[in-house]
Short mmCIF file of C-alpha atoms in Angstrom, two decimals:
data_model
loop_
_atom_site.label_atom_id
_atom_site.label_comp_id
_atom_site.label_asym_id
_atom_site.label_seq_id
_atom_site.Cartn_x
_atom_site.Cartn_y
_atom_site.Cartn_z
CA MET A 1 0.28 -16.61 -50.23
CA ALA A 2 -0.45 -14.07 -53.40
CA LEU A 3 -3.41 -12.39 -53.57
CA PRO A 4 -4.61 -12.46 -57.28
CA PHE A 5 -5.49 -9.01 -56.90
CA ARG A 6 -2.81 -7.90 -55.81
CA ASN A 7 -1.58 -8.72 -59.63
CA ASP A 8 -2.78 -5.45 -61.30
CA LEU A 9 -2.19 -2.83 -58.63
CA GLY A 10 1.97 -2.60 -60.44
CA LYS A 11 0.44 -0.61 -63.23
CA TYR A 12 -0.94 1.77 -60.17
CA LYS A 13 2.83 2.83 -59.18
CA ASP A 14 3.63 5.54 -61.17
CA ILE A 15 0.48 7.89 -61.53
CA ASP A 16 0.95 11.49 -60.27
CA GLU A 17 -2.38 11.30 -57.93
CA ASP A 18 -1.97 15.66 -58.17
CA ASP A 19 -2.12 15.58 -61.30
CA LEU A 20 -4.87 13.10 -61.56
CA LEU A 21 -7.16 15.26 -59.25
CA GLY A 22 -5.97 18.62 -60.79
CA LYS A 23 -7.85 17.25 -63.66
CA LEU A 24 -10.86 16.58 -62.16
CA SER A 25 -13.73 19.40 -62.33
CA GLU A 26 -15.89 20.50 -59.33
CA ALA A 27 -18.35 18.40 -59.90
CA GLU A 28 -16.17 15.30 -60.33
CA LEU A 29 -13.91 16.21 -56.83
CA LYS A 30 -17.74 16.33 -54.68
CA GLN A 31 -18.69 12.69 -56.03
CA LEU A 32 -15.01 11.71 -54.99
CA GLU A 33 -15.57 13.24 -51.34
CA ASN A 34 -18.80 11.18 -51.23
CA VAL A 35 -17.42 7.53 -51.95
CA LEU A 36 -14.36 8.13 -49.70
CA GLU A 37 -16.81 9.27 -46.99
CA GLU A 38 -18.78 6.57 -47.33
CA ILE A 39 -15.97 4.34 -46.99
CA ASP A 40 -13.93 6.11 -44.30
CA PRO A 41 -16.55 8.05 -42.56
CA GLU A 42 -14.59 8.04 -39.40
CA HIS A 43 -11.06 9.29 -41.54
CA ALA A 44 -9.15 6.94 -40.16
CA LEU A 45 -7.05 6.66 -43.10
CA LEU A 46 -6.71 10.74 -43.36
CA PRO A 47 -3.61 12.44 -41.56
CA ALA A 48 -4.84 14.06 -38.29
CA GLY A 49 -4.54 17.48 -39.69
CA LEU A 50 -6.87 17.01 -43.02
CA ARG A 51 -9.09 15.44 -41.07
CA GLN A 52 -11.72 17.86 -40.44
CA LYS A 53 -13.69 19.19 -43.38
CA ASP A 54 -13.03 23.44 -44.62
CA GLN A 55 -16.36 24.90 -43.60
CA THR A 56 -15.47 28.79 -44.27
CA THR A 57 -16.76 30.37 -47.29
CA ARG A 58 -15.30 34.34 -46.68
CA LYS A 59 -11.85 34.64 -48.01
CA ALA A 60 -8.36 34.89 -45.52
CA THR A 61 -8.82 38.52 -44.84
CA GLY A 62 -4.96 38.48 -44.25
CA SER A 63 -1.82 37.48 -41.64
CA PHE A 64 -2.85 37.30 -38.14
CA ASP A 65 -2.85 40.88 -36.78
CA ARG A 66 -3.24 40.68 -32.24
CA ASP A 67 -3.86 44.55 -31.88
CA ARG A 68 -6.60 44.66 -34.33
CA LEU A 69 -8.04 41.82 -33.23
CA LEU A 70 -8.56 43.47 -29.67
CA ASP A 71 -8.82 47.44 -31.39
CA PHE A 72 -11.95 45.08 -32.53
CA LEU A 73 -13.30 43.56 -29.60
CA GLU A 74 -12.82 46.45 -28.04
CA LYS A 75 -14.60 48.71 -29.79
CA ASP A 76 -17.56 45.73 -30.68
CA ALA A 77 -17.74 45.80 -26.69
CA LEU A 78 -18.57 49.23 -27.04
CA GLU A 79 -21.51 49.53 -29.26
CA GLN A 80 -22.76 46.58 -28.07
CA LYS A 81 -25.92 48.32 -25.07
CA ASP A 82 -25.93 46.76 -21.85
CA ARG A 83 -29.32 44.48 -21.27
CA GLU A 84 -31.21 46.64 -18.97
CA ASP A 85 -32.01 44.59 -15.41
CA TYR A 86 -35.37 42.91 -14.54
CA VAL A 87 -35.62 44.94 -12.03
CA PRO A 88 -34.12 48.04 -11.66
CA PHE A 89 -31.57 48.32 -8.78
CA THR A 90 -32.55 51.21 -6.11
CA GLY A 91 -30.22 50.70 -3.03
CA GLU A 92 -33.20 50.04 -1.01
CA LYS A 93 -33.12 47.70 1.92
CA LYS A 94 -36.07 45.47 2.26
CA GLY A 95 -36.71 43.30 5.95
CA LYS A 96 -36.00 44.38 9.25
CA LEU A 97 -32.72 45.14 10.69
CA PHE A 98 -31.37 41.81 12.77
CA VAL A 99 -30.79 42.75 16.26
CA PRO A 100 -29.19 40.33 18.16
CA LYS A 101 -31.20 39.44 21.71
CA LYS A 102 -29.40 40.47 25.19
CA LYS A 103 -29.28 37.93 27.50
CA PRO A 104 -29.94 39.26 31.57
CA VAL A 105 -26.51 38.51 33.18
CA GLU A 106 -26.80 36.97 36.79
CA LEU A 107 -25.15 38.20 39.49
CA HIS A 108 -23.74 35.81 42.19
CA THR A 109 -24.07 37.38 45.62
CA GLU A 110 -22.15 35.73 48.21
CA GLU A 111 -24.20 35.18 51.09
CA ASN A 112 -22.32 35.24 54.60
CA LEU A 113 -23.10 32.50 57.15
CA SER A 114 -23.09 32.73 60.81
CA LEU A 115 -21.55 29.65 62.73
CA ASP A 116 -22.23 29.08 66.54
CA PRO A 117 -19.09 29.81 68.18
CA GLU A 118 -18.08 26.50 69.21
CA LEU A 119 -18.54 24.96 65.73
CA GLU A 120 -16.30 27.70 64.39
CA GLU A 121 -14.16 26.89 67.02
CA ALA A 122 -13.89 23.20 66.10
CA LEU A 123 -13.52 24.22 62.24
CA THR A 124 -11.16 26.60 63.32
CA SER A 125 -8.82 24.09 64.69
CA ALA A 126 -9.37 21.33 63.03
CA THR A 127 -6.26 19.59 61.06
CA ASP A 128 -6.45 19.21 57.32
CA THR A 129 -7.09 15.76 58.00
CA GLU A 130 -10.47 16.05 59.59
CA LEU A 131 -11.44 18.93 57.38
CA SER A 132 -11.07 16.20 54.52
CA ASP A 133 -13.35 13.62 56.12
CA LEU A 134 -15.82 16.26 57.58
CA ALA A 135 -15.98 17.26 53.56
CA ALA A 136 -15.69 13.52 52.00
CA ILE A 137 -18.93 13.29 55.11
CA LEU A 138 -20.50 15.68 53.66
CA GLY A 139 -20.19 14.79 49.87
CA MET A 140 -18.35 18.31 49.33
CA HIS A 141 -15.34 15.98 46.67
CA SER A 142 -14.71 18.83 44.63
CA LEU A 143 -13.19 20.57 48.14
CA LEU A 144 -10.91 18.10 47.83
CA SER A 145 -7.13 16.67 45.96
CA ASN A 146 -7.09 13.70 44.09
CA THR A 147 -4.32 13.05 47.46
CA GLN A 148 -6.85 13.45 49.98
CA PHE A 149 -9.48 11.99 48.76
CA PRO A 150 -8.44 8.89 49.20
CA GLY A 151 -6.59 9.54 52.80
CA SER A 152 -9.91 11.03 53.30
CA MET A 153 -12.10 7.64 52.66
CA SER A 154 -9.15 5.30 54.50
CA SER A 155 -9.86 4.61 57.99
CA SER A 156 -14.12 3.93 57.27
CA ASN A 157 -13.86 2.49 53.52
CA GLY A 158 -10.55 0.97 54.02
CA ILE A 159 -8.74 2.29 51.02
CA GLY A 160 -5.42 2.95 50.91
CA ASN A 161 -3.47 5.75 50.13
CA ASP A 162 -2.75 4.94 46.88
CA GLY A 163 -6.16 5.63 45.70
CA TYR A 164 -9.53 2.89 44.83
CA SER A 165 -8.36 -0.40 44.30
CA ASP A 166 -10.74 -0.59 41.32
CA ILE A 167 -10.11 2.62 39.43
CA VAL A 168 -8.27 1.81 35.64
CA LYS A 169 -4.55 2.96 36.09
CA GLY A 170 -2.06 3.36 33.59
CA GLU A 171 0.36 1.06 33.75
CA LYS A 172 4.18 2.09 33.26
CA VAL A 173 5.54 2.33 29.99
CA ASN A 174 8.56 0.11 29.72
CA PRO A 175 11.14 1.10 27.71
CA VAL A 176 12.16 -0.84 23.86
CA PHE A 177 15.27 -1.25 23.21
CA ASP A 178 16.33 -1.79 19.83
CA GLU A 179 17.72 -5.84 19.20
CA PRO A 180 21.16 -5.73 18.98
CA PRO A 181 23.08 -6.51 15.80
CA ASN A 182 23.40 -9.86 14.63
CA PRO A 183 26.79 -11.36 16.10
CA THR A 184 27.47 -13.55 13.38
CA ASN A 185 30.92 -13.59 11.66
CA VAL A 186 29.97 -13.57 7.97
CA GLU A 187 33.49 -15.22 6.84
CA GLU A 188 33.85 -17.44 8.95
CA THR A 189 30.28 -18.74 8.87
CA LEU A 190 31.25 -19.15 5.18
CA GLN A 191 33.91 -21.21 5.89
CA ARG A 192 32.61 -23.06 8.49
CA ILE A 193 30.24 -24.26 5.47
CA LYS A 194 32.81 -25.03 3.18
CA ASP A 195 34.56 -27.14 5.72
CA ASN A 196 31.33 -29.32 6.23
CA ASP A 197 31.59 -28.27 10.38
CA SER A 198 29.63 -30.80 11.93
CA ARG A 199 29.28 -28.53 15.05
CA LEU A 200 27.36 -25.64 12.85
CA VAL A 201 23.72 -26.82 12.82
CA ASP A 202 21.48 -23.72 12.53
CA VAL A 203 23.00 -20.70 9.90
CA ASN A 204 21.51 -17.30 10.91
CA LEU A 205 22.38 -14.37 9.03
CA ASN A 206 18.89 -12.73 9.56
CA ASN A 207 18.92 -8.42 9.86
CA ILE A 208 22.75 -8.12 8.42
CA LYS A 209 21.81 -5.65 5.79
CA ASN A 210 25.84 -5.31 4.47
CA ILE A 211 26.20 -8.47 2.77
CA PRO A 212 27.52 -8.47 -0.87
CA ILE A 213 25.23 -10.44 -3.38
CA PRO A 214 28.09 -12.30 -4.09
CA THR A 215 28.82 -13.40 -0.86
CA LEU A 216 24.80 -14.86 -0.07
CA LYS A 217 25.95 -16.38 -3.63
CA GLU A 218 28.75 -17.95 -1.98
CA TYR A 219 26.44 -19.21 1.10
CA ALA A 220 24.30 -21.00 -1.69
CA LYS A 221 26.74 -22.75 -3.77
CA ALA A 222 28.75 -23.71 -0.06
CA LEU A 223 25.17 -25.70 1.01
CA GLU A 224 25.51 -27.40 -2.35
CA LYS A 225 27.84 -29.55 -0.76
CA ASN A 226 27.18 -29.20 3.23
CA THR A 227 25.69 -32.30 4.94
CA ARG A 228 25.62 -30.18 8.17
CA VAL A 229 23.43 -27.55 8.29
CA LYS A 230 19.82 -28.20 8.81
CA THR A 231 18.01 -24.10 9.57
CA PHE A 232 19.12 -21.36 7.15
CA SER A 233 17.79 -17.98 7.83
CA LEU A 234 18.52 -14.64 5.64
CA ALA A 235 15.90 -12.82 6.84
CA ALA A 236 16.42 -8.82 5.67
CA THR A 237 19.43 -8.99 4.05
CA ARG A 238 18.88 -7.40 1.09
CA SER A 239 18.68 -10.64 -0.89
CA ASN A 240 16.90 -10.62 -4.82
CA ASP A 241 16.52 -12.31 -7.64
CA PRO A 242 20.07 -13.77 -8.33
CA VAL A 243 20.11 -14.46 -5.17
CA ALA A 244 16.98 -17.09 -5.33
CA VAL A 245 18.05 -18.50 -8.42
CA ALA A 246 21.06 -19.97 -6.47
CA LEU A 247 19.25 -20.44 -3.71
CA ALA A 248 16.87 -23.11 -5.81
CA ASP A 249 20.09 -24.35 -7.30
CA MET A 250 21.41 -25.28 -3.93
CA LEU A 251 17.95 -26.95 -3.22
CA ARG A 252 17.72 -28.81 -5.98
CA VAL A 253 21.27 -30.63 -4.87
CA ASN A 254 20.84 -30.27 -0.75
CA ARG A 255 19.30 -33.17 1.17
CA THR A 256 19.70 -31.86 4.70
CA LEU A 257 18.54 -28.64 4.78
CA LYS A 258 15.09 -28.89 7.11
CA SER A 259 14.57 -24.70 7.24
CA LEU A 260 14.40 -21.90 4.83
CA ASN A 261 13.65 -18.52 6.22
CA ILE A 262 14.13 -15.62 3.37
CA GLU A 263 11.42 -13.64 4.73
CA SER A 264 12.04 -9.14 4.61
CA ASN A 265 14.07 -9.21 1.23
CA PHE A 266 13.78 -8.31 -2.65
CA ILE A 267 12.48 -10.66 -3.91
CA THR A 268 9.47 -10.81 -7.04
CA GLY A 269 7.05 -13.39 -7.80
CA ALA A 270 9.54 -14.61 -10.50
CA GLY A 271 12.04 -15.50 -8.12
CA ILE A 272 9.70 -17.17 -5.74
CA LEU A 273 8.80 -19.25 -8.13
CA VAL A 274 12.14 -20.24 -9.08
CA MET A 275 12.69 -21.55 -5.85
CA VAL A 276 9.31 -22.72 -5.34
CA ASP A 277 9.23 -25.13 -8.65
CA ALA A 278 13.60 -26.46 -7.20
CA LEU A 279 11.04 -27.89 -4.51
CA LYS A 280 9.37 -30.66 -7.32
CA GLU A 281 13.56 -32.43 -6.88
CA ASN A 282 14.05 -31.75 -3.15
CA GLU A 283 12.43 -33.83 -0.10
CA THR A 284 13.72 -33.09 2.58
CA LEU A 285 13.09 -29.64 3.14
CA THR A 286 10.13 -29.12 5.29
CA GLU A 287 9.34 -25.21 5.90
CA ILE A 288 10.50 -22.41 3.76
CA LYS A 289 8.88 -18.54 4.76
CA ILE A 290 9.12 -16.08 1.59
CA ASP A 291 6.37 -13.14 3.55
CA ASN A 292 6.80 -9.64 3.73
CA GLN A 293 9.13 -9.60 -0.10
CA ARG A 294 9.76 -5.54 -0.94
CA GLN A 295 6.25 -5.98 -3.86
CA GLN A 296 3.50 -7.98 -3.89
CA LEU A 297 3.60 -11.38 -6.38
CA GLY A 298 1.19 -11.17 -7.99
CA THR A 299 -1.83 -13.29 -8.48
CA ALA A 300 -0.42 -15.48 -10.90
CA ALA A 301 2.66 -16.21 -9.37
CA GLU A 302 0.33 -16.98 -6.05
CA THR A 303 -1.73 -19.45 -8.26
CA ALA A 304 1.45 -21.15 -9.22
CA ILE A 305 2.46 -21.39 -5.97
CA ALA A 306 -0.67 -22.87 -4.85
CA ARG A 307 -0.31 -26.11 -7.37
CA LEU A 308 3.76 -25.97 -6.99
CA LEU A 309 2.44 -26.85 -2.84
CA GLU A 310 -0.11 -29.50 -4.17
CA GLU A 311 2.30 -31.39 -6.12
CA ASN A 312 4.61 -31.41 -2.73
CA PRO A 313 4.43 -34.10 -0.17
CA THR A 314 7.04 -32.91 1.93
CA ILE A 315 6.72 -29.12 3.33
CA VAL A 316 4.57 -28.86 5.77
CA LYS A 317 5.08 -25.46 7.40
CA PHE A 318 4.76 -22.97 4.22
CA GLY A 319 4.90 -18.88 5.88
CA TYR A 320 3.30 -16.39 3.28
CA HIS A 321 0.10 -14.81 3.35
CA PHE A 322 -1.73 -15.06 0.31
CA THR A 323 -3.76 -12.44 -0.67
CA GLN A 324 -6.03 -14.28 -2.78
CA GLN A 325 -8.99 -16.21 -0.96
CA GLY A 326 -8.20 -19.31 -4.37
CA PRO A 327 -4.91 -19.31 -3.71
CA ARG A 328 -4.70 -18.94 -0.17
CA THR A 329 -7.44 -22.51 0.61
CA ARG A 330 -5.21 -24.61 -2.28
CA ALA A 331 -2.27 -24.56 -0.47
CA ALA A 332 -4.07 -24.56 2.88
CA ASN A 333 -5.21 -27.69 2.55
CA ALA A 334 -1.84 -28.70 0.47
CA ILE A 335 -0.41 -27.62 3.92
CA THR A 336 -3.19 -29.94 6.18
CA LYS A 337 -2.63 -33.05 3.68
CA ASN A 338 1.52 -32.89 4.06
CA ASN A 339 0.44 -32.80 8.09
CA ASP A 340 -1.83 -35.82 7.92
CA LEU A 341 1.17 -37.97 5.92
CA VAL A 342 3.67 -37.19 9.13
CA ARG A 343 1.22 -37.78 11.17
CA LYS A 344 0.51 -40.68 9.51
CA LYS A 345 4.28 -42.10 9.04
CA ARG A 346 4.84 -40.89 12.55
CA VAL A 347 1.66 -43.65 14.00
CA GLU A 348 2.93 -46.39 11.92
CA LYS A 349 6.58 -46.03 13.02
CA ASP A 350 5.75 -46.53 16.30
CA HIS A 351 3.28 -49.42 15.92
#
């Protein structure tokens, strides 16, 4: 709808603003400036270079000359008198000179002990074991090594040569070897799924990182018509959103698959939501794992996942760690409710 006042603006299109402003007097320009100041105090309608007023009253002295400016600044600095110090500097040192105290040096002198001839002869002819026993009796444990000390005490306290039984010992470190590569033959397994092989119930593609994305989508397409596979796992296979969309299409028509694992992949929150939303049309899948994706799903995605889980009556295991308390509680309650329904059906079936 056209505004009424716009009809009268057409007659001002051909007016020359510069010519109009040139005919105004200085008083009229000042009045116009005051009016514009009231209309637009922040100068938001003016270009950025014209928003600051020209506050200079002196005439221009010419073009910029860097050398003349430096000469002027140096001359002006030399002409100004130095400010006198409030307390003139004389170089006099005040206070006492710090002299660190000397600590007395303690000299330890060795004492010459004289033993009885019989005792000295006994110590000279004593074996290492006898000397260790004597040192342990006298409490001089620092003279014994770690292996000598338990040996010296073994005769009286029943301590073996391996040391004390109540001393905490370091456990032997067992080497942890890398997991062997996944032996699954990707092409052969795909063909067996297409052939609906009755012996193929569990498909494990975990940690096979060189599977092309089109091949993963073929797996999802082949599972749409397969009636044998019950567990499908493709964790850490670099799957992304296109693979998630293909798996969602598979979940809408597959009526055999019980467990699906897509952890540790590159699927975003949008791809996860497409898969979880497909569970509305699936009544056979009972377990799905989606945790540890490359990026967090976000609060909006977690809220939507919790809502979809509340609408699904068949999922009893959902592998994902929610970062928000609200969706975590809602999802836990939904999974608990589904497990209660399964238990009730099992009890009714038994009776």
